[in-house]
Short mmCIF file of C-alpha atoms and ligand atoms in Angstrom, two decimals:
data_model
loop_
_atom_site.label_atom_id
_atom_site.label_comp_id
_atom_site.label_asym_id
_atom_site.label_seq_id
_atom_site.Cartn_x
_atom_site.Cartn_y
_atom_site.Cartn_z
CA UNK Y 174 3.77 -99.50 -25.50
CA UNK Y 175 1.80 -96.29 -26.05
CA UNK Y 176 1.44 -95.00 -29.67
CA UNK Y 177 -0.97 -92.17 -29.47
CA UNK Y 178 -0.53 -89.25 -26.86
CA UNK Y 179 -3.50 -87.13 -28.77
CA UNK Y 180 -5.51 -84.66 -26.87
CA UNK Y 181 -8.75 -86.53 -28.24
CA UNK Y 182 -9.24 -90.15 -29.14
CA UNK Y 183 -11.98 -90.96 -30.52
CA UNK Y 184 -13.14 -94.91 -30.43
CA UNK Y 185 -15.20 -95.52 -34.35
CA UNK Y 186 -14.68 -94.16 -37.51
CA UNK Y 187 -17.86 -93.71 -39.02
CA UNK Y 188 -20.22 -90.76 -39.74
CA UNK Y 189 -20.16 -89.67 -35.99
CA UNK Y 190 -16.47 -90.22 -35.08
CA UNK Y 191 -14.95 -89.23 -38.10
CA UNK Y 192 -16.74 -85.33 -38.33
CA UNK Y 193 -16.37 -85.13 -34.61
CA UNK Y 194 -12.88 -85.98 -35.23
CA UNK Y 195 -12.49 -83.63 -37.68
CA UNK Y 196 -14.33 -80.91 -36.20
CA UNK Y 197 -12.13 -80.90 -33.61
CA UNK Y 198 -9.16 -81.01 -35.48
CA UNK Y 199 -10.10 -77.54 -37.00
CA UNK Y 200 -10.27 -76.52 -33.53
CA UNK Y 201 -6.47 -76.96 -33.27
CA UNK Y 202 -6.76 -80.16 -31.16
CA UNK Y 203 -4.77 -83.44 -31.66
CA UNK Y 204 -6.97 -85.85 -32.99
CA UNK Y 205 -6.82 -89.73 -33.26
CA UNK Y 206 -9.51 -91.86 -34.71
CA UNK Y 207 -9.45 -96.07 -34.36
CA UNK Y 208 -11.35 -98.19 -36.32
CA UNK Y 209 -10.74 -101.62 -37.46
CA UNK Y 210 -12.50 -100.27 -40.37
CA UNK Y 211 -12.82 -96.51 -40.95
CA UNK Y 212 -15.44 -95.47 -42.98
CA UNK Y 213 -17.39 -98.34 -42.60
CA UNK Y 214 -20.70 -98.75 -40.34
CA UNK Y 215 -24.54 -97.96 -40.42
CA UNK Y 216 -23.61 -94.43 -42.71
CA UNK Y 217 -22.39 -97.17 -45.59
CA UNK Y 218 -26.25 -98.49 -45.73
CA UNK Y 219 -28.36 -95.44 -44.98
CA UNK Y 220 -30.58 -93.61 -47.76
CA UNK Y 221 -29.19 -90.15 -46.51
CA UNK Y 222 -32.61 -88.96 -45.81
CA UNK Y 223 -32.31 -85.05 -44.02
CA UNK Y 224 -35.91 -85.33 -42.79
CA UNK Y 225 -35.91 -83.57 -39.05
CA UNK Y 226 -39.97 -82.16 -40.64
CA UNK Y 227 -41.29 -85.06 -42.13
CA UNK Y 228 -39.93 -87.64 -40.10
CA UNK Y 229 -41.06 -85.80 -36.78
CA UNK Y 230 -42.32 -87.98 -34.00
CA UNK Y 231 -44.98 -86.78 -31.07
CA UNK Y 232 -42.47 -86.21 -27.86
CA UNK Y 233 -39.90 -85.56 -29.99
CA UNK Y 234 -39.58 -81.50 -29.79
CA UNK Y 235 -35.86 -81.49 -28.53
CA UNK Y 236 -34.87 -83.84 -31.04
CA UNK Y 237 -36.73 -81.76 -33.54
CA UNK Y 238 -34.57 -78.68 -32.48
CA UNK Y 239 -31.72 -80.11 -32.42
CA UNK Y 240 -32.66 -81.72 -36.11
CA UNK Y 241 -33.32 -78.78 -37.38
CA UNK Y 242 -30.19 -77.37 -36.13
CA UNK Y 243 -28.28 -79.61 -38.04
CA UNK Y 244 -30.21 -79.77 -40.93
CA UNK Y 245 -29.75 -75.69 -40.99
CA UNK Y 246 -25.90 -76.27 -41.03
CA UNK Y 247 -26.13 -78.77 -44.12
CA UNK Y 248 -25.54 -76.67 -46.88
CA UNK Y 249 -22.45 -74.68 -44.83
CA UNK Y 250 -21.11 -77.92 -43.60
CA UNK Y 251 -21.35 -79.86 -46.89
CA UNK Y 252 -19.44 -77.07 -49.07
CA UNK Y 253 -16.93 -77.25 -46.32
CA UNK Y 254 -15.97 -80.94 -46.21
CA UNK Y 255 -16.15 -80.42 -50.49
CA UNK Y 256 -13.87 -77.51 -49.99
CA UNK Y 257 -11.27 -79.22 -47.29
CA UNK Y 258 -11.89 -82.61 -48.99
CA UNK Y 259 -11.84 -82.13 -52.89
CA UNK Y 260 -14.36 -84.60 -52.86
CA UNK Y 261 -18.42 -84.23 -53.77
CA UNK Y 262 -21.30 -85.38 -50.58
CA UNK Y 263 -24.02 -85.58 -52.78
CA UNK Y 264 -26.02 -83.25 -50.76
CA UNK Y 265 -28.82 -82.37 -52.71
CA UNK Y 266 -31.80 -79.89 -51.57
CA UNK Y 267 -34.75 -82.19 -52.99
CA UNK Y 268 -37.21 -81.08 -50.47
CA UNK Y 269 -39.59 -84.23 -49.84
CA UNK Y 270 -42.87 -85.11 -50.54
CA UNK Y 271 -44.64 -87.47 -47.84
CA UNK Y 272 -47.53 -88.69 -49.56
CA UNK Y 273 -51.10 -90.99 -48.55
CA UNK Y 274 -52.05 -94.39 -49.74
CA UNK Y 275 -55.64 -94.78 -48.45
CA UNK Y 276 -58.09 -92.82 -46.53
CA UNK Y 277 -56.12 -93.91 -43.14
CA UNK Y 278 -53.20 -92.81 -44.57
CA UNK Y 279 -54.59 -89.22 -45.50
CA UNK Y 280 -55.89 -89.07 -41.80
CA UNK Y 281 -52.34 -89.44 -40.46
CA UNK Y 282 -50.63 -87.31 -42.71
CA UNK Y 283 -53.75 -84.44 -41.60
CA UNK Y 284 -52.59 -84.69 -37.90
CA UNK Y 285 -48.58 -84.66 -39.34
CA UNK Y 286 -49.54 -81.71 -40.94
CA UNK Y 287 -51.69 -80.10 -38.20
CA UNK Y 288 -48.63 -80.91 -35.55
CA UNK Y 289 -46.39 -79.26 -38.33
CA UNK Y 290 -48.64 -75.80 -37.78
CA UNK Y 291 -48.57 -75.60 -34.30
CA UNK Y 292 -44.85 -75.78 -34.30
CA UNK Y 293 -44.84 -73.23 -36.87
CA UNK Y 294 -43.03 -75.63 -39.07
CA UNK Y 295 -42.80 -75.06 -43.22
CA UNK Y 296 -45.26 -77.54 -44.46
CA UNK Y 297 -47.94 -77.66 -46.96
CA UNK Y 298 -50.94 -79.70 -47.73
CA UNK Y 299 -51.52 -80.99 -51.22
CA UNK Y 300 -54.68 -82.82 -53.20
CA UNK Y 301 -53.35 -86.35 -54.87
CA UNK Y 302 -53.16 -84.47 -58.31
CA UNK Y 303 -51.35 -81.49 -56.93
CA UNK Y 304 -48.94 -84.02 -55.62
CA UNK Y 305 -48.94 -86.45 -58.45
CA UNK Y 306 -48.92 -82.94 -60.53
CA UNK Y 307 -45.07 -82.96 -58.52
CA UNK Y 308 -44.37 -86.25 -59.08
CA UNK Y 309 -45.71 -88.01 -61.99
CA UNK Y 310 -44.05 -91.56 -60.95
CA UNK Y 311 -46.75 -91.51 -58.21
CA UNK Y 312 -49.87 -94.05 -58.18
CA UNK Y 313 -52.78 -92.48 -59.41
CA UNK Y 314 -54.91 -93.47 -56.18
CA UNK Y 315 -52.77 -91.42 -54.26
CA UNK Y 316 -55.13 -89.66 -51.41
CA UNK Y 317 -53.32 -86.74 -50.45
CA UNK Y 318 -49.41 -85.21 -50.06
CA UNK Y 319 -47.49 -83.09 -47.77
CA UNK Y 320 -44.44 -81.53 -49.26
CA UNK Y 321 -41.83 -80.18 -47.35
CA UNK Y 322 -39.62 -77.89 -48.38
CA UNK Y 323 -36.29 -77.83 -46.65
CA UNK Y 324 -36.28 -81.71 -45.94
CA UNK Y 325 -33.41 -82.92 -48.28
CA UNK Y 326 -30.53 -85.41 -48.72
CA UNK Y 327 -27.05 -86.27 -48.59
CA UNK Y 328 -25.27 -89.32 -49.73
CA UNK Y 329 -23.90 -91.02 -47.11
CA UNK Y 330 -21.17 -93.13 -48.65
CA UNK Y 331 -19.82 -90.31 -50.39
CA UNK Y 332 -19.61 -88.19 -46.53
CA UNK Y 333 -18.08 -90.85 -45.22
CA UNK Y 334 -15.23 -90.80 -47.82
CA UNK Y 335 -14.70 -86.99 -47.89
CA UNK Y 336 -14.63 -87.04 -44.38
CA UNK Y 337 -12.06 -89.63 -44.23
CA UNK Y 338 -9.91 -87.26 -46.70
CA UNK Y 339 -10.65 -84.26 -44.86
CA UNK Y 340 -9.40 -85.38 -41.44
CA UNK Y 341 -5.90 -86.67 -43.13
CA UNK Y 342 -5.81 -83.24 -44.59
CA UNK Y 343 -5.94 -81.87 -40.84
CA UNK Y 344 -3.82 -84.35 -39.36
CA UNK Y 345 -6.03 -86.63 -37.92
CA UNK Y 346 -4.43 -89.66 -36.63
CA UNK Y 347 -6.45 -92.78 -38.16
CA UNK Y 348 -5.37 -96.28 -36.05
CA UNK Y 349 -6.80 -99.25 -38.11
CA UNK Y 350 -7.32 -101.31 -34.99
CA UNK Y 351 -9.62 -102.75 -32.34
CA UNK Y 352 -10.26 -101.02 -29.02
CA UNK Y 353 -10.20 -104.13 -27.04
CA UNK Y 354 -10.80 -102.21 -23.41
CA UNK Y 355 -11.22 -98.97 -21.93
CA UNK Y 356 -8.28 -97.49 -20.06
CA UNK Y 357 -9.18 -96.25 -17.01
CA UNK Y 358 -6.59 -95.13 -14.36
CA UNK Y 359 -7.14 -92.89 -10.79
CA UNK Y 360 -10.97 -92.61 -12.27
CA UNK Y 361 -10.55 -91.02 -15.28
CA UNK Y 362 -11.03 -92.52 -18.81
CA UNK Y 363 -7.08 -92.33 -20.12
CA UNK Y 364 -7.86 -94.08 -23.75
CA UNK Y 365 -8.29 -97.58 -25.28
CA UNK Y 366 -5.65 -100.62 -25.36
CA UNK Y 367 -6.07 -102.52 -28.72
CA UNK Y 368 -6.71 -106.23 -29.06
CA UNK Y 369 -2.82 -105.90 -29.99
CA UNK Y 370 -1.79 -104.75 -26.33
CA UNK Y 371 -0.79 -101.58 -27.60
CA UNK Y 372 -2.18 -98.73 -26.24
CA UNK Y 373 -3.27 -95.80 -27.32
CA UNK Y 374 -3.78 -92.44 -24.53
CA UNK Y 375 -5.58 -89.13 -24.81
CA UNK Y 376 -6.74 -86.34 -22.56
CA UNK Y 377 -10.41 -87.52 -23.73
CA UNK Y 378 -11.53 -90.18 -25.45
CA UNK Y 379 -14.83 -90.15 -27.29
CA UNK Y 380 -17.40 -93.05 -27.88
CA UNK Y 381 -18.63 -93.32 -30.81
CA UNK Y 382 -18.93 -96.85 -32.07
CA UNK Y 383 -22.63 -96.77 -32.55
CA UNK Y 384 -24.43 -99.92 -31.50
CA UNK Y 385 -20.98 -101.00 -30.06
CA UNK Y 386 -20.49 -98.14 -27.71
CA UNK Y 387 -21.69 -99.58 -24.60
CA UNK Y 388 -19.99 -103.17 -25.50
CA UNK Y 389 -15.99 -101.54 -24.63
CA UNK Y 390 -15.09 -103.73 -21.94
CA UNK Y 391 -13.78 -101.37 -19.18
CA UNK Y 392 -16.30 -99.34 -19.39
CA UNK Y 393 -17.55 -99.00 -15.65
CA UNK Y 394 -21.68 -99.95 -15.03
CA UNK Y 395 -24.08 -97.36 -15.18
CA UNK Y 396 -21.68 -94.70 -17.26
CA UNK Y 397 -23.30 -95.40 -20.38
CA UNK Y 398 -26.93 -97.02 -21.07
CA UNK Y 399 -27.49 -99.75 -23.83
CA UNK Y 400 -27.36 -98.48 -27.39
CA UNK Y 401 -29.54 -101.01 -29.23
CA UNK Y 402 -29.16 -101.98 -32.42
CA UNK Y 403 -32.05 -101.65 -34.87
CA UNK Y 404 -31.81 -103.34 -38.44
CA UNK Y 405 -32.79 -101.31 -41.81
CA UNK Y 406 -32.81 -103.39 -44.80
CA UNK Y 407 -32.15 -101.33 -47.53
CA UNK Y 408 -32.60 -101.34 -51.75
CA UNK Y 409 -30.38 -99.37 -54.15
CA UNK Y 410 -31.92 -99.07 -57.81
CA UNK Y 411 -30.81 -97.92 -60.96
CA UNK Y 412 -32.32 -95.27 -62.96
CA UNK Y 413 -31.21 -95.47 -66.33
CA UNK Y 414 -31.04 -91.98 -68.36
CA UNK Y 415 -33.56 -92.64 -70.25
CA UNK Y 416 -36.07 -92.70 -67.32
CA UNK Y 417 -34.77 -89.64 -65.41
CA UNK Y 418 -35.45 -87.82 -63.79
CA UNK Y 419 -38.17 -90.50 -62.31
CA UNK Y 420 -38.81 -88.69 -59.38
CA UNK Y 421 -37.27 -85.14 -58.66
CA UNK Y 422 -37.21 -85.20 -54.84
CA UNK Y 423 -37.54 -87.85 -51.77
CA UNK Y 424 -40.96 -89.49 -51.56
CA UNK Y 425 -41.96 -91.12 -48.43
CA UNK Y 426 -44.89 -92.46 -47.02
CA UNK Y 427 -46.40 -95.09 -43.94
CA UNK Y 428 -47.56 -98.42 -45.33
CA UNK Y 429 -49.41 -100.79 -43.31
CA UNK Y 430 -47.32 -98.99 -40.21
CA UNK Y 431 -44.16 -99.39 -41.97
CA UNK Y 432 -41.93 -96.39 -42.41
CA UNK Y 433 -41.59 -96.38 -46.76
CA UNK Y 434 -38.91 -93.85 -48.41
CA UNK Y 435 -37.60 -93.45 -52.29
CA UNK Y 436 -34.52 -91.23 -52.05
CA UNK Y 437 -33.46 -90.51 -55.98
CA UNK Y 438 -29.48 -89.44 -56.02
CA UNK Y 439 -28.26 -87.04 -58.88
CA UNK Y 440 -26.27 -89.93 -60.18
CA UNK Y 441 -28.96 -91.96 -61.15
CA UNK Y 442 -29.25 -94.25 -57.67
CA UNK Y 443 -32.66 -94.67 -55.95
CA UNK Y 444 -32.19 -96.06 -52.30
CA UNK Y 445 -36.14 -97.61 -51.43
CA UNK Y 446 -35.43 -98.12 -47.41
CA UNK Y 447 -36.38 -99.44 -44.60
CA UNK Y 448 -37.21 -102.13 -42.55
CA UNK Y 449 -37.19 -101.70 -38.67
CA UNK Y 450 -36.06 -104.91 -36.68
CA UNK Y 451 -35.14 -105.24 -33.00
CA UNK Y 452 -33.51 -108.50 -33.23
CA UNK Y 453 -29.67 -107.89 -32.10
CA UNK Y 454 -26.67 -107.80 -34.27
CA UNK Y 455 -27.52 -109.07 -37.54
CA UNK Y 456 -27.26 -108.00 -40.63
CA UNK Y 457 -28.66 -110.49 -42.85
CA UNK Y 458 -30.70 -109.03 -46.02
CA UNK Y 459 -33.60 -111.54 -45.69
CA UNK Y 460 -36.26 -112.56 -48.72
CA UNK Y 461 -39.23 -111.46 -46.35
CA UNK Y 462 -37.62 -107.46 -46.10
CA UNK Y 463 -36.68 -107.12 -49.67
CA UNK Y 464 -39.77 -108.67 -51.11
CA UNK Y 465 -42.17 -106.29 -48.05
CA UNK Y 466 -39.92 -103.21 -49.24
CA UNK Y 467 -40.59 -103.93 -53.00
CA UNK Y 468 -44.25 -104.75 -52.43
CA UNK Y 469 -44.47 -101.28 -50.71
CA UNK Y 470 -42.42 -99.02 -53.22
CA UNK Y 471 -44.46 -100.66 -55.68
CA UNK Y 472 -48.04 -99.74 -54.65
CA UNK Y 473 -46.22 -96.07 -53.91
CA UNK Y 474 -44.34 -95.98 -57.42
CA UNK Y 475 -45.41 -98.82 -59.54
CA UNK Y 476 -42.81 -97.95 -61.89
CA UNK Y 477 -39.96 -99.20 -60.01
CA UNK Y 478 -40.33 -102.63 -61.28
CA UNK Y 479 -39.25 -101.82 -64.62
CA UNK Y 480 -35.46 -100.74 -62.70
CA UNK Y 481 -32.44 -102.44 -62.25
CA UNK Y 482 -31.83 -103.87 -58.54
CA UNK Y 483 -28.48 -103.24 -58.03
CA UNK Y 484 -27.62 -104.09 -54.38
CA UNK Y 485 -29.56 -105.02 -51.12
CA UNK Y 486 -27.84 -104.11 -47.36
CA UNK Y 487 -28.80 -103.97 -43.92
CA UNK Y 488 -27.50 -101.52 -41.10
CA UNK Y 489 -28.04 -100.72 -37.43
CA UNK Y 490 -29.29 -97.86 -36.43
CA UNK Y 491 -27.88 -97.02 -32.75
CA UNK Y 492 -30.85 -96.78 -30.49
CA UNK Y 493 -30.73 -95.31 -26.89
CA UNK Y 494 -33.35 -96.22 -24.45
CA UNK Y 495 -35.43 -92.98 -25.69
CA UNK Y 496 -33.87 -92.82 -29.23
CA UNK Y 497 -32.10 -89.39 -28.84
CA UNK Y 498 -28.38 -89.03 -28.85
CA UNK Y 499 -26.51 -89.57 -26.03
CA UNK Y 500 -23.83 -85.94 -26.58
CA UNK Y 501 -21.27 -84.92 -24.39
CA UNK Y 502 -19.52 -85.60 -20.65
CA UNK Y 503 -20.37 -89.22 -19.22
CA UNK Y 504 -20.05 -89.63 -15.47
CA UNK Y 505 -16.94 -90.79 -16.04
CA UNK Y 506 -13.99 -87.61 -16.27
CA UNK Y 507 -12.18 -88.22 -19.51
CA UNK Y 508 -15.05 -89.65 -21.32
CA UNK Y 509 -17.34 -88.56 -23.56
CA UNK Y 510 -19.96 -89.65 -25.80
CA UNK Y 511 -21.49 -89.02 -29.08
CA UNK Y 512 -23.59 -92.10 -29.98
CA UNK Y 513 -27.23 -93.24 -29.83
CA UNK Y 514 -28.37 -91.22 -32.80
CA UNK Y 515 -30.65 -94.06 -33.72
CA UNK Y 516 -32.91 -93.12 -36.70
CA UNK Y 517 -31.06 -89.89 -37.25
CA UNK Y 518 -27.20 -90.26 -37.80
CA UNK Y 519 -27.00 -88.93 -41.14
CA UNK Y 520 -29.06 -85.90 -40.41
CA UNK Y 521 -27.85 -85.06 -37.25
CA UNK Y 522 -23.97 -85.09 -38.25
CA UNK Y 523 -22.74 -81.78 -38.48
CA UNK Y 524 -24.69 -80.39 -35.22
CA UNK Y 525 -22.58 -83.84 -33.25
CA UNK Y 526 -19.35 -82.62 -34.64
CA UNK Y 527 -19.98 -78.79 -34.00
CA UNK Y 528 -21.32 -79.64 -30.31
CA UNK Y 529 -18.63 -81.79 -29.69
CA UNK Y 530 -15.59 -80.08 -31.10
CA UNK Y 531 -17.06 -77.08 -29.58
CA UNK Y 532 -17.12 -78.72 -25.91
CA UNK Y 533 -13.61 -80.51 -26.29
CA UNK Y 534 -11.99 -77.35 -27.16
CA UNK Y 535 -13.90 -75.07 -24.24
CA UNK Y 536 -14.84 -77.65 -21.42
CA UNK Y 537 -18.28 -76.08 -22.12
CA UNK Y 538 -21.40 -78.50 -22.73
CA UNK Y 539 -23.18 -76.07 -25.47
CA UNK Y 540 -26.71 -75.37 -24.52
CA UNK Y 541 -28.39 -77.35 -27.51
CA UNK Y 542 -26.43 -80.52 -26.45
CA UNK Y 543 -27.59 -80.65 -22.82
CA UNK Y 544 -31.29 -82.21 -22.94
CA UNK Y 545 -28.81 -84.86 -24.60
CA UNK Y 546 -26.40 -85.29 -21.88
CA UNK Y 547 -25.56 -89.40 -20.84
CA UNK Y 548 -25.80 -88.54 -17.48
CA UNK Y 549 -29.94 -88.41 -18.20
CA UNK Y 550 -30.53 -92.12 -18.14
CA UNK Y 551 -28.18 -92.51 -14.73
CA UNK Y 552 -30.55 -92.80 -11.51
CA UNK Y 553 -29.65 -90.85 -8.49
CA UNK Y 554 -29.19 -93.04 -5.44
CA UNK Y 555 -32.38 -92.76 -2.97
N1 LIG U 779 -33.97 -92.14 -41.03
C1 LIG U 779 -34.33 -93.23 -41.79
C2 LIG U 779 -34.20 -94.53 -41.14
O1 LIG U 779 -33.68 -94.65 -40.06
O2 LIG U 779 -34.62 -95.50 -41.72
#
């Protein structure tokens, strides 16, 4: 039996699949979203970080476009799901202030800042006063800062429920359910059947399952490479009133190689994340990654010990084999993809959706999503 005849299907409802879904929705297609839970997935457990400047990696320059791309549409894209939603995102422009522990430290954060200028990026160099000056909380040994701006935050668990809201309000189909294989008839990609036997059919069907994209049975070899999963254990603190406003914007910082970040929410919550394991599909919040994250945030913000902990969590981060998004057309008519957006899911949200939506509803890849097409990783035969 066939329940869904929708123009686009889209396989996971989190982040990803659920603002592509709704995305294209506005674009006056008929949407369908399955999920055995929607809402759910690595978006519940991320610190919400917007950080395409200070989180910049050497190699990375179309990933930095395409970072700031989205991070320009924040703002716009936020009100928007408020507006269609009724329902807040916590986005919140905090700017961040990437700071240095030790003379090693200070060194890095030079060359961060010097790559910054030749990119003509907004960055700017401060002493440890000026930056302690900006954020009392901070250790007084602190070597050196770089504050950024425009790098700001969202709150992921909030996005993830207006987004839910907002694609009901524009008839999005939502299938609580379990795409059990990939349908694919006279080479083309014709939907999912669920691990009920019913099926579900669409003109196009999108992966975006994260970590569990390339895992759809069905799915013929070589269409789509191996999105890794990478664990983040995560903290969420409390700041009482009496305490705020702690620390006005993000904080981040490298410690002993580790990637360190203090992300303080308007409400009060301060998410300290996050651990970077390559070690499958677990999500186990171990002793060894809360007590390393606390040891960190300590020497960073010593203060933080006099908080309430108020819940640990792990995620997985959807890694493609060079950590950029896999956006657009696979090699196989019918399907697309918008998955593998690794460190960068929250951030890179509303570009997905727009690029997406924006290709579903023309046929057209978009010019910023083609260094990102699947098709990159798929070797020509000799
Ligand atoms: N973007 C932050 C993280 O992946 O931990």
């Amino acid at each position: 039996m066939s329940r869904s005849d929708a123009d686009v299907l889209v396989v996971g409802g989190g982040l990803i699949g659920l603002a592509v879904a709704w995305r294209s929705a506005g674009r006056g297609l008929r949407v369908a979203v399955v999920d055995p839970d929607p809402g759910h997935g690595a978006g519940q457990v991320a610190a919400g970080m917007l950080a395409p400047v200070t989180e910049l990696q050497y190699g990375e320059e179309p990933l930095l476009r395409l970072g700031l791309a989205s991070n320009a549409r924040y703002a716009g894209f936020a009100a928007e799901l408020e507006a269609a939603s009724g329902l807040p995102t916590g986005y919140r422009a905090t700017g961040t202030l990437a700071v240095a522990l030790d003379a090693d430290d200070k060194a890095e954060l030079s060359e961060l800042h010097a790559f910054h200028r030749r990119l003509g990026l907004d960055s700017t160099w401060l002493t440890g006063r000026e930056a302690r000056r900006l954020e009392p909380m901070l250790a007084p040994g602190i070597r050196g800062g770089l504050h950024v701006a425009d790098d700001h935050q969202v709150d992921g668990r909030r996005l993830l429920a207006a987004l839910l809201r907002a694609c009901a309000h524009a008839g999005v189909t939502v299938h609580r359910g379990t795409a059990a294989e990939l349908l694919v008839e006279h080479d083309r990609a014709t939907g999912v059947r669920l691990s009920t036997g019913e099926l579900l059919t669409a003109g196009r069907t999108v992966l975006a399952a994260g970590c569990h994209s390339h895992l759809l049975p069905g799915l013929p070899d070589g269409v789509l490479p191996p999105v890794r999963p990478v664990k983040g254990q995560i903290l969420r603190l409390r700041i009482p009133p009496a305490y705020r406003p702690f620390l006005s914007r993000n904080v981040r910082a490298v410690v002993r190689g580790s990637h360190l970040y203090l992300v303080p929410r308007a409400d009060g919550e301060l998410v300290i994340g996050a651990t970077s394991e390559e070690q499958g599909y677990d999500t186990t919040v171990t002793a060894g990654g809360v007590y390393e994250l606390l040891r960190d945030a300590h020497e960073l913000v010593p203060g933080i010990t006099e908080l309430p902990l108020v819940e640990t969590g792990a995620g997985l981060r959807p890694g493609s084999p060079d950590n950029a998004p896999l956006l657009g057309p696979t090699a196989l008519p019918g399907l697309v993809a918008a998955t593998g957006h690794y460190r960068n899911g929250v951030l890179l949200t509303p570009v997905t959706a727009d690029l997406l939506a924006d290709y579903l509803a023309t046929g057209a890849v978009p010019a910023l999503a083609a260094p990102f097409s699947p098709s990159r990783f798929v070797r020509s035969p000799a």
